[in-house]
mmCIF file of C-alpha atoms in Angstrom:
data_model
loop_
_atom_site.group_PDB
_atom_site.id
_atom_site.type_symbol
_atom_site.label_atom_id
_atom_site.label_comp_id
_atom_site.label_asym_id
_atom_site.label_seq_id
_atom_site.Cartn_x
_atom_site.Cartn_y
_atom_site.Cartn_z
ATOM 1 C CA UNK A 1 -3.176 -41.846 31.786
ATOM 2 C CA UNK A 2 -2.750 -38.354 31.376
ATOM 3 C CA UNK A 3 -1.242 -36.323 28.584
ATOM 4 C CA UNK A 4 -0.661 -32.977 27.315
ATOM 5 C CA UNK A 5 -2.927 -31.052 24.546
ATOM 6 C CA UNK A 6 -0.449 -29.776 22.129
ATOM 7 C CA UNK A 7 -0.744 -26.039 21.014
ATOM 8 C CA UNK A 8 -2.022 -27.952 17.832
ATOM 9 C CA UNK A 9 -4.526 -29.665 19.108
ATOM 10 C CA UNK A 10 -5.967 -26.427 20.605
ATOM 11 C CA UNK A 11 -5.401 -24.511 17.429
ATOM 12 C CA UNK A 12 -7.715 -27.163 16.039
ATOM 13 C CA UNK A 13 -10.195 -26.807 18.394
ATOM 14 C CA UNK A 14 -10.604 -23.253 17.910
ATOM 15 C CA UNK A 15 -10.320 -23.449 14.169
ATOM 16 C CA UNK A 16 -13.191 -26.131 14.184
ATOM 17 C CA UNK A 17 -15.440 -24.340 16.803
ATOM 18 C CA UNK A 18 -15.446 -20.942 14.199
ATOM 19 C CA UNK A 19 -15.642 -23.496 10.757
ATOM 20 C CA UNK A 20 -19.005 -24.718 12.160
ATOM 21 C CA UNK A 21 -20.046 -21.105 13.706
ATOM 22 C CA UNK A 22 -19.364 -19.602 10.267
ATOM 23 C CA UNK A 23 -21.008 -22.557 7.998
ATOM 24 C CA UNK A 24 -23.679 -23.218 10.517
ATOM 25 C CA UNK A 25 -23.070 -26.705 10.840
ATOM 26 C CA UNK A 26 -22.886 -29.271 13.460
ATOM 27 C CA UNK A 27 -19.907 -31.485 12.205
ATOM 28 C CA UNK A 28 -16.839 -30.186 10.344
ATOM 29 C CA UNK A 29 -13.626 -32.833 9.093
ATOM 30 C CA UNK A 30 -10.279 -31.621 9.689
ATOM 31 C CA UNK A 31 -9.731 -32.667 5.880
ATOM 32 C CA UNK A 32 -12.566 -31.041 4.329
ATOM 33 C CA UNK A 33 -11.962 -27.895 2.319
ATOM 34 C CA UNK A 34 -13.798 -24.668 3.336
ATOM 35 C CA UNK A 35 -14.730 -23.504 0.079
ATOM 36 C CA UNK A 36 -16.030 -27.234 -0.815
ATOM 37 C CA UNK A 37 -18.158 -26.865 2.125
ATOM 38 C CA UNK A 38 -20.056 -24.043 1.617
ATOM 39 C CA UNK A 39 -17.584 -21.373 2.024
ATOM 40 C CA UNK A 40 -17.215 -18.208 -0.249
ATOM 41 C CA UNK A 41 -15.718 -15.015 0.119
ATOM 42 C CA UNK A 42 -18.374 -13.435 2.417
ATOM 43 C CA UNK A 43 -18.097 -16.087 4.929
ATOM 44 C CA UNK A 44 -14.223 -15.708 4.840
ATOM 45 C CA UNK A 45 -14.212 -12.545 6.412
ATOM 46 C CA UNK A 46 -16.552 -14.065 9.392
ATOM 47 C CA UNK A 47 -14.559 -16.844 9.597
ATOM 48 C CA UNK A 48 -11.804 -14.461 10.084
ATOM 49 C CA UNK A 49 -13.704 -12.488 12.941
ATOM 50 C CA UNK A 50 -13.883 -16.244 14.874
ATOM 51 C CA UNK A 51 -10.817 -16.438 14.214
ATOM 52 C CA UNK A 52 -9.274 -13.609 15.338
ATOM 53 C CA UNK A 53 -11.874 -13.906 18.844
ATOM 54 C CA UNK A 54 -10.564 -16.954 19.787
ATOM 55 C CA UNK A 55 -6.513 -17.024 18.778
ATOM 56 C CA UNK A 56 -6.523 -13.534 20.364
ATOM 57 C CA UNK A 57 -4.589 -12.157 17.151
ATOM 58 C CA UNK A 58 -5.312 -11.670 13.451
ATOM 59 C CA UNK A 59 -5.224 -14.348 10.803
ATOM 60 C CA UNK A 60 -4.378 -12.812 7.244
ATOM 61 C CA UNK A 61 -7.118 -13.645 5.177
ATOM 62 C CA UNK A 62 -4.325 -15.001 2.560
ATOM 63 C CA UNK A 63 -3.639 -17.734 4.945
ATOM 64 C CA UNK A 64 -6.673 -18.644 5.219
ATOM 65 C CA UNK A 65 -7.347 -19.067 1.807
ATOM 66 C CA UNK A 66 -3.753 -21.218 1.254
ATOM 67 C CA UNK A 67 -4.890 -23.413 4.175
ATOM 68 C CA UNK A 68 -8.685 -23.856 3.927
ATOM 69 C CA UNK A 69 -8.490 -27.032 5.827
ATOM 70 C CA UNK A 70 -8.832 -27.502 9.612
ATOM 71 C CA UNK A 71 -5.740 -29.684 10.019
ATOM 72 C CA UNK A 72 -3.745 -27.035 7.455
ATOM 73 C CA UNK A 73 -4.508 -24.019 9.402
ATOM 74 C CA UNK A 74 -3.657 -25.574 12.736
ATOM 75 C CA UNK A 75 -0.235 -26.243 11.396
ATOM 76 C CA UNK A 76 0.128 -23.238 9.798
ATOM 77 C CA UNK A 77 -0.889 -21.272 13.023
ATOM 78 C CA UNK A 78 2.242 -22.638 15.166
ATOM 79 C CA UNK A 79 4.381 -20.421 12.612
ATOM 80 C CA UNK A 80 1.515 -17.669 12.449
ATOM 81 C CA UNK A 81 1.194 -17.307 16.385
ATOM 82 C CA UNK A 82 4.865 -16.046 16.900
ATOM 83 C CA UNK A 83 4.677 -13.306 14.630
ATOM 84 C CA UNK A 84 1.175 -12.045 16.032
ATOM 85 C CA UNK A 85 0.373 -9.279 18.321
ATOM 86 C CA UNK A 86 -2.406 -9.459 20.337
ATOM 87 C CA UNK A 87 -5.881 -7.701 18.565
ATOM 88 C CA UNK A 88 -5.811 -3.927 20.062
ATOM 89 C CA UNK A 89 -2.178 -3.880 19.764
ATOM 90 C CA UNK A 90 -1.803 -4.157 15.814
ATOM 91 C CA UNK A 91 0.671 -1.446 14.403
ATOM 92 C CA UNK A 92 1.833 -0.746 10.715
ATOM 93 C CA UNK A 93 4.723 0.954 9.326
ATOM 94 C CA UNK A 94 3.896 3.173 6.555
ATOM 95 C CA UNK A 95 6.104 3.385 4.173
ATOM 96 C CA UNK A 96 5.837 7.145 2.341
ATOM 97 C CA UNK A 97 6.903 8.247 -1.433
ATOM 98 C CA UNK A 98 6.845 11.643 -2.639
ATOM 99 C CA UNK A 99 5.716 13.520 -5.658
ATOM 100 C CA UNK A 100 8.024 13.769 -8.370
ATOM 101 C CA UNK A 101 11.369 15.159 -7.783
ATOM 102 C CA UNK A 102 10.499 15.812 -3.524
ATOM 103 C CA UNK A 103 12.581 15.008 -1.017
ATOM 104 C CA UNK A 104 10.894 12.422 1.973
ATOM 105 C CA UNK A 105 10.918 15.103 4.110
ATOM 106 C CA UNK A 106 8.060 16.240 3.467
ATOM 107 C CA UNK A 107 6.631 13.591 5.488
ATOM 108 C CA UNK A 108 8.688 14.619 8.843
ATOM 109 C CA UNK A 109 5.895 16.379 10.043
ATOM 110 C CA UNK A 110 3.684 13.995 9.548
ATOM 111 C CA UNK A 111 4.662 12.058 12.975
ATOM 112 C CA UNK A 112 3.612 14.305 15.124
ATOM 113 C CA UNK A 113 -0.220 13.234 13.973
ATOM 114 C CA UNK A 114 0.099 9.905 13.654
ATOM 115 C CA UNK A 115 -1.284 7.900 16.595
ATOM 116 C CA UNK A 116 1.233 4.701 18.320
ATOM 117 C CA UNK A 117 -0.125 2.233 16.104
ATOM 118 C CA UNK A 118 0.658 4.272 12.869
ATOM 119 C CA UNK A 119 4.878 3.918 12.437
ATOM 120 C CA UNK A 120 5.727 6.959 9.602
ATOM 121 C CA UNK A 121 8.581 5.822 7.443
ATOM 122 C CA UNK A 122 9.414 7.878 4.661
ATOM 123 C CA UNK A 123 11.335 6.699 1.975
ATOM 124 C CA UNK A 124 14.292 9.114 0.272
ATOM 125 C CA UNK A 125 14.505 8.192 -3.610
ATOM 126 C CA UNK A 126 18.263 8.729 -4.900
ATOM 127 C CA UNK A 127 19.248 12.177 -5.823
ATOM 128 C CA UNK A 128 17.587 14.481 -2.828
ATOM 129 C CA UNK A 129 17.614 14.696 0.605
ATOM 130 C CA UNK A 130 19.460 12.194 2.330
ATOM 131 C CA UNK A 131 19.891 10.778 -0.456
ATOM 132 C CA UNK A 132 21.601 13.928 -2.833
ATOM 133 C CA UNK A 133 24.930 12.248 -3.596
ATOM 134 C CA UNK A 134 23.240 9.377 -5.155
ATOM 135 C CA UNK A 135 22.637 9.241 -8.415
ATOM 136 C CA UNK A 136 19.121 9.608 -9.862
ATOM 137 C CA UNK A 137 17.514 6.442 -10.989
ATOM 138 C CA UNK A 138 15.444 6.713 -14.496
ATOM 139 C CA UNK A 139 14.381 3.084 -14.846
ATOM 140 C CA UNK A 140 10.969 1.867 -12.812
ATOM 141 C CA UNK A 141 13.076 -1.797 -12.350
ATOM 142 C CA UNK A 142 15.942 -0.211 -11.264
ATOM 143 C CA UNK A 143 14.281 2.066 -8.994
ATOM 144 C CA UNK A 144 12.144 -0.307 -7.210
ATOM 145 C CA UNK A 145 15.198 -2.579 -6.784
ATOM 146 C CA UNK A 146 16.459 -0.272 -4.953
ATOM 147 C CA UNK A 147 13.393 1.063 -2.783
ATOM 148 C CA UNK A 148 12.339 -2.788 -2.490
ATOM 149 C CA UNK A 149 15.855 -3.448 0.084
ATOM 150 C CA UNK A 150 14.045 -0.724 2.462
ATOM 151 C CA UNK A 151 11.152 -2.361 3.426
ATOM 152 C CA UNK A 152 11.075 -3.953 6.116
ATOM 153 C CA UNK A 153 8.826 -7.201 5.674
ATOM 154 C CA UNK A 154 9.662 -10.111 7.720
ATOM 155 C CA UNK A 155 5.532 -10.506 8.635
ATOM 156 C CA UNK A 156 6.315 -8.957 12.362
ATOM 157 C CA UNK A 157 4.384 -6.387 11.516
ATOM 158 C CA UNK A 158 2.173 -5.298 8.585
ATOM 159 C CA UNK A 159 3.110 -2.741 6.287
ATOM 160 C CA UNK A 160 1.503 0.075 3.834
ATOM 161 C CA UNK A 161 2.699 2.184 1.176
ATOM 162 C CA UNK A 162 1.716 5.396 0.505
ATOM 163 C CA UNK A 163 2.542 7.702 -2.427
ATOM 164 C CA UNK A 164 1.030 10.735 -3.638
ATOM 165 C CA UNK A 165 1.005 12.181 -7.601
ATOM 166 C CA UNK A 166 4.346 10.009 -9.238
ATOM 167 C CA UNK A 167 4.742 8.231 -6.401
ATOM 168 C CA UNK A 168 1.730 6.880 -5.973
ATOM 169 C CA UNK A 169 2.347 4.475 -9.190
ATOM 170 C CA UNK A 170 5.757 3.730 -7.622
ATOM 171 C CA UNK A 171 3.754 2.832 -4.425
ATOM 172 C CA UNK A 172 1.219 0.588 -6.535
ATOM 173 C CA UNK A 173 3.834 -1.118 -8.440
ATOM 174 C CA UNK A 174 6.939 -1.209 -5.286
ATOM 175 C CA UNK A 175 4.008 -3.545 -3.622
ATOM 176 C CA UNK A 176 3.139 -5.848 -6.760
ATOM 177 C CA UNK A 177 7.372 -6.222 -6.752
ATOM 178 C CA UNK A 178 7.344 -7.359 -3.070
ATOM 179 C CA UNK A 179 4.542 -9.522 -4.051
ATOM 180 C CA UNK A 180 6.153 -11.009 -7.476
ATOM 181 C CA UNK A 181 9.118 -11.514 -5.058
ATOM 182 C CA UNK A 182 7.961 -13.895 -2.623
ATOM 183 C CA UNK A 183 7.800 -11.306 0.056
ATOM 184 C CA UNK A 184 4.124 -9.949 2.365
ATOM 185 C CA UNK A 185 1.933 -8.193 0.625
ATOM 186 C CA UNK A 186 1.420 -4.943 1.700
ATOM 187 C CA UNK A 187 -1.864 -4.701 4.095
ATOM 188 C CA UNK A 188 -2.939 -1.162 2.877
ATOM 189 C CA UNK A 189 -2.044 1.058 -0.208
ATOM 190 C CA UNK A 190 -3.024 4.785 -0.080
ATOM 191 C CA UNK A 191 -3.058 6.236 -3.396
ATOM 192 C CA UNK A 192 -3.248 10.145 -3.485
ATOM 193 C CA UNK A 193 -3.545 12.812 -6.307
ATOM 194 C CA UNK A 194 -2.485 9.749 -8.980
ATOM 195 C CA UNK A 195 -4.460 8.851 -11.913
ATOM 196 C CA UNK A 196 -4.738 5.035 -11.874
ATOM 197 C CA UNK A 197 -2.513 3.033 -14.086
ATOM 198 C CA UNK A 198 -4.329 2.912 -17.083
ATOM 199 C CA UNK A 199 -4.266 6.653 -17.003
ATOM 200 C CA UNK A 200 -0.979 7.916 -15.331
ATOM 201 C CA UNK A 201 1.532 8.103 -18.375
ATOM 202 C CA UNK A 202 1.108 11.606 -20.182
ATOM 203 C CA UNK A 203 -0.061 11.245 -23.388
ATOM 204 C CA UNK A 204 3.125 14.268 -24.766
ATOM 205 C CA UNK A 205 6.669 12.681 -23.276
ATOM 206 C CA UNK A 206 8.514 15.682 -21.126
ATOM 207 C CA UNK A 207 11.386 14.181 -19.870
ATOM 208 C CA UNK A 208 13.535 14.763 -23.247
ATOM 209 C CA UNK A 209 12.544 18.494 -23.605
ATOM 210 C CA UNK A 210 15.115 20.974 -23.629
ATOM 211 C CA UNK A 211 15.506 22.728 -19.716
ATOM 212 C CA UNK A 212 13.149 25.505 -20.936
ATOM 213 C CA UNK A 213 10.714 23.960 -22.460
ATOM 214 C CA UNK A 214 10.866 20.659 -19.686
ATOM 215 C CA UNK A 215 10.112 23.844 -16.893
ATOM 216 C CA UNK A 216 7.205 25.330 -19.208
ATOM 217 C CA UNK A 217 5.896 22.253 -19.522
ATOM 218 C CA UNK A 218 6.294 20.805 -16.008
ATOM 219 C CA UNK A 219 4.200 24.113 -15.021
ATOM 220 C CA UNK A 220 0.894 22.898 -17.355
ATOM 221 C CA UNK A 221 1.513 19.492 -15.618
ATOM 222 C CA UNK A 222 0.843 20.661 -12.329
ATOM 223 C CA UNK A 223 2.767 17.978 -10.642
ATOM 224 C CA UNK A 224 5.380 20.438 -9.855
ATOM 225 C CA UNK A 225 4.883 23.024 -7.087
ATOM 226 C CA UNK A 226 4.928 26.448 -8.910
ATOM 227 C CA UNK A 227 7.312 27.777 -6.322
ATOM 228 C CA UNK A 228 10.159 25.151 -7.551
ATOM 229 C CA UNK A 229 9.584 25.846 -11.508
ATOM 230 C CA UNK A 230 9.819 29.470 -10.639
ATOM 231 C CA UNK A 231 13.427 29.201 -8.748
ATOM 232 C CA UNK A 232 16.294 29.196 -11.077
ATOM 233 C CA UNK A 233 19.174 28.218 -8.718
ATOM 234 C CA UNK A 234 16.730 25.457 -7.649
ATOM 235 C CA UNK A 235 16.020 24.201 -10.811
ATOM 236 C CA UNK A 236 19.492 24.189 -11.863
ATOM 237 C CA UNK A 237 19.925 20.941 -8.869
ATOM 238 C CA UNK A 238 16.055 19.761 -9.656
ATOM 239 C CA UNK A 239 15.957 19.196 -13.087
ATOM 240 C CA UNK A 240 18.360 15.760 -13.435
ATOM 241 C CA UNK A 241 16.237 14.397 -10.421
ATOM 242 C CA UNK A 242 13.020 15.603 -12.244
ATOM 243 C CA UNK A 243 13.777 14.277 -15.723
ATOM 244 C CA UNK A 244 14.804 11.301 -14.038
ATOM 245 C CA UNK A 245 11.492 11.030 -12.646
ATOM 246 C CA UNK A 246 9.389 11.939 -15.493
ATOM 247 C CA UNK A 247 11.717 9.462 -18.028
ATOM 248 C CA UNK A 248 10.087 6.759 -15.542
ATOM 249 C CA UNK A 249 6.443 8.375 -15.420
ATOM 250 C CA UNK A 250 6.713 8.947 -19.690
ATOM 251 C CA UNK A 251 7.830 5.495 -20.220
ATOM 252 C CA UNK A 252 5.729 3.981 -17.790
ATOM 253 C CA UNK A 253 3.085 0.873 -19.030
ATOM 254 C CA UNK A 254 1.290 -1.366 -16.699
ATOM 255 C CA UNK A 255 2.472 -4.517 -16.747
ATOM 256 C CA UNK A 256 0.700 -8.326 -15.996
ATOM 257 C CA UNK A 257 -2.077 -8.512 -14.021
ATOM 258 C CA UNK A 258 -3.901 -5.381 -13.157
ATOM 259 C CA UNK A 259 -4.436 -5.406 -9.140
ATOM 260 C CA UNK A 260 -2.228 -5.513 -5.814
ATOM 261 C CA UNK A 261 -4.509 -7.558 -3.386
ATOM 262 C CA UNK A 262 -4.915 -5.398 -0.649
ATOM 263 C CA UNK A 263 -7.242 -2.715 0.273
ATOM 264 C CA UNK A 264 -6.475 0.331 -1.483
ATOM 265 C CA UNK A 265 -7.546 4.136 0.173
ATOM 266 C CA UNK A 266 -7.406 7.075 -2.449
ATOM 267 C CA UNK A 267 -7.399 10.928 -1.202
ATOM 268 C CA UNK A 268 -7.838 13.657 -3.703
ATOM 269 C CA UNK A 269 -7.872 17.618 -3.888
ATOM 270 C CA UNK A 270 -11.099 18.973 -3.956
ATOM 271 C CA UNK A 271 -9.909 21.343 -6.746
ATOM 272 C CA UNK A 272 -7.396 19.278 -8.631
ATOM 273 C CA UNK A 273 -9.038 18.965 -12.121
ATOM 274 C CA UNK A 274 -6.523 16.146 -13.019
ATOM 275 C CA UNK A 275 -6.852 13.483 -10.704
ATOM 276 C CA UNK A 276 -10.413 13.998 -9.444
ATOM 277 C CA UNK A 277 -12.732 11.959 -6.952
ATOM 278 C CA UNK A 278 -14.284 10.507 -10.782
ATOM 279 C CA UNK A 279 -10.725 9.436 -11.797
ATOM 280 C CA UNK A 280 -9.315 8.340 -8.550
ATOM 281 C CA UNK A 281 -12.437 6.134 -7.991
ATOM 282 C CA UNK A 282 -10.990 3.709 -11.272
ATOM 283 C CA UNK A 283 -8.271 2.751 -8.425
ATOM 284 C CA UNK A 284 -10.777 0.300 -6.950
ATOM 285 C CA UNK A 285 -10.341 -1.450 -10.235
ATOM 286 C CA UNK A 286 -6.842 -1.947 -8.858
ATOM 287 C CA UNK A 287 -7.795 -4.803 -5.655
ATOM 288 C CA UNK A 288 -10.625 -7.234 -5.199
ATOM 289 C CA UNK A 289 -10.783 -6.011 -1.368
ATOM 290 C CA UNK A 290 -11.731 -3.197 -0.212
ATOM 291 C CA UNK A 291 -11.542 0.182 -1.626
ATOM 292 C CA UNK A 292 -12.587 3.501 -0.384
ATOM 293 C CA UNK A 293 -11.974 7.638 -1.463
ATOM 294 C CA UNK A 294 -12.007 10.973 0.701
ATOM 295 C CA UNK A 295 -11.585 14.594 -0.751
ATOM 296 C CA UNK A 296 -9.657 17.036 0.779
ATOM 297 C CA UNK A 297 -9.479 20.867 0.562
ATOM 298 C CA UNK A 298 -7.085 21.643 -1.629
ATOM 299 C CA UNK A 299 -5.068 21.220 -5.033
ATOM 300 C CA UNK A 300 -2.945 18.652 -6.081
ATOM 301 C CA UNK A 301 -0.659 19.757 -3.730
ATOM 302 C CA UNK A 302 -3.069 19.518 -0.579
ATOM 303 C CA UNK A 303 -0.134 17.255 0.740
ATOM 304 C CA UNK A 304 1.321 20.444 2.050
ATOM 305 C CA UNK A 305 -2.050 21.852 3.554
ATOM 306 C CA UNK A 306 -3.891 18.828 4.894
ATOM 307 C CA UNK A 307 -1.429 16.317 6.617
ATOM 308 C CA UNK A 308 -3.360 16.165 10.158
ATOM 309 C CA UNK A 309 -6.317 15.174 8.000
ATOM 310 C CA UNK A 310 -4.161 12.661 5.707
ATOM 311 C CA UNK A 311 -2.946 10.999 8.590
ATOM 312 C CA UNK A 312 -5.861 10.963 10.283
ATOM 313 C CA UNK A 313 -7.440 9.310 7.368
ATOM 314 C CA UNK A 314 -5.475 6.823 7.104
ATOM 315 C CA UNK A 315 -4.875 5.917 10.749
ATOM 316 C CA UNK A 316 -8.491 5.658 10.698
ATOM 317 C CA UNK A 317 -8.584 3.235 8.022
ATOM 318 C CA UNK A 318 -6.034 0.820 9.456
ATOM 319 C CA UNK A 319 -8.248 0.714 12.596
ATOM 320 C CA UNK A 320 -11.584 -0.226 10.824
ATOM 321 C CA UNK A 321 -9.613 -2.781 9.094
ATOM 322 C CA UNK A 322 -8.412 -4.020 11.953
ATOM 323 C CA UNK A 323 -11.721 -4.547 13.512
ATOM 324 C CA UNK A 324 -13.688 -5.940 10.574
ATOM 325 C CA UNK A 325 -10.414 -8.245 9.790
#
């Protein structure tokens, strides 16, 4: 009598053929769990690498770990398999905040670097750009409410967040409120010119100064290009978008668990005294994966004088991850 092998079945197979590969064992039970059989974090990754060999796509590591049974991860993969992209083919939309009080713009350019499998989104916060006639948001909660309903996470295809100086804490903690809502995880963070957490609210609130004093002071901060501060008509449409910016980074205090669960890549100005490769190494505090740091020539503001390198960086990052996943 013949009969068909269902998908599961061969799912199984596979699964089983890289459980034994990985454990270096001869017999494995569709029942037993991975970690009870020898399995630790280590051999997750290589299980992984089977994995991904024989499927012919990428299984998130988080899956893994939910389903650490043979018979689990074959049912898990029918859902998994229809959302995959072949290995080679993986893209990632990157999902781009800007310093405090910047418009996204000023990550337009940066598409012209980035290679096929790197999608540039930025992402306009209310009050500038595209965004002008909205009002200014001065509450984190309220703020990533609103920047959570732009990205686009229905596990097609992985996403990153990058922010640089303020918005690389509203990067950090827009991805722990897609993960406290039930949504994907972000697959790569990229922290840059941003003290971590634990360090990123000034010790002197600004936000409540008068306009004077809020521009003197903005100009010791350094998080404000000098060229801004020193424009009056400028600062006259700035300031309500930069208060409202500063109210959140004054106010701002970590929250529940520290860490975001995926690999986190931190850049930093080779001469910016205030987020330096010493204090932008205390991200990796931040995830249990990986975590890596680059200087770049510059300032704080080497956004502006780097980006072929930035994106280059971090294209480059997405492809070793891809390989070792």
């Amino acid at each position: 009598m013949s009969h068909t092998v269902s998908p599961e079945r061969t799912y199984r197979d596979i699964i089983s053929e890289a459980w034994r590969k990985t454990l270096e064992i001869q017999f494995a039970r569709e029942d037993q769990n991975f970690f009870d059989a020898g399995g630790n974090s280590i051999l997750l990754v290589q299980l992984q690498r089977s994995l991904t060999a024989g499927l012919g796509f990428k299984v998130p590591l988080q899956e893994i770990f939910q389903h650490p049974t043979i018979a689990d991860l074959a049912r898990r993969l029918e859902v998994l398999m229809s959302f995959s992209k072949p290995v080679g083919e993986q893209q990632l939309n990157l999902y781009c905040l800007p310093y405090a009080g910047c418009s996204a713009r000023v990550f337009e350019s940066w598409k012209a670097y980035a290679p096929e499998s790197l999608n540039i989104l930025p992402v306009e916060l209310p009050g500038r750009g595209s965004r002008c006639t909205d009002n200014p948001i001065s509450d984190l909660s309220d703020l990533l409410d609103d920047l959570s309903s732009a990205i686009d996470a229905d596990g097609r295809v992985p996403y990153g967040i990058f922010g640089h100086s303020f918005g690389a804490i509203i990067a950090y903690e827009l991805g722990r409120r897609m993960i406290s809502d039930g949504r994907p995880r972000p697959s790569t963070l990229v922290v840059s010119a941003c003290r971590p957490p634990h360090l990123a609210t000034p010790e002197v609130p600004v936000f409540d100064r008068p306009d004077r004093e809020f521009r003197k002071r903005l100009l010791e901060l350094r998080g404000t290009p000098p060229e801004l501060l020193e424009n009056d008509e400028l600062m006259e449409l700035y300031i309500p978008v930069i208060r409202a910016d500063y109210s959140i980074l004054d106010n701002y205090r970590p929250t529940g668990p520290a860490g975001i669960g995926c690999p986190i890549v931190a850049l930093y100005g080779s001469a910016d005294d205030d987020a330096d490769g010493a204090v932008m190494e205390q991200w990796s505090a931040y995830t249990r994966s990986s975590f890596v740091k680059y200087e770049l020539s510059g300032d704080h503001f080497f956004l502006h004088s780097a980006e072929q390198e930035i994106v280059s960086r971090i294209a480059s990052e997405i492809s070793i991850g891809n390989q070792s996943a």
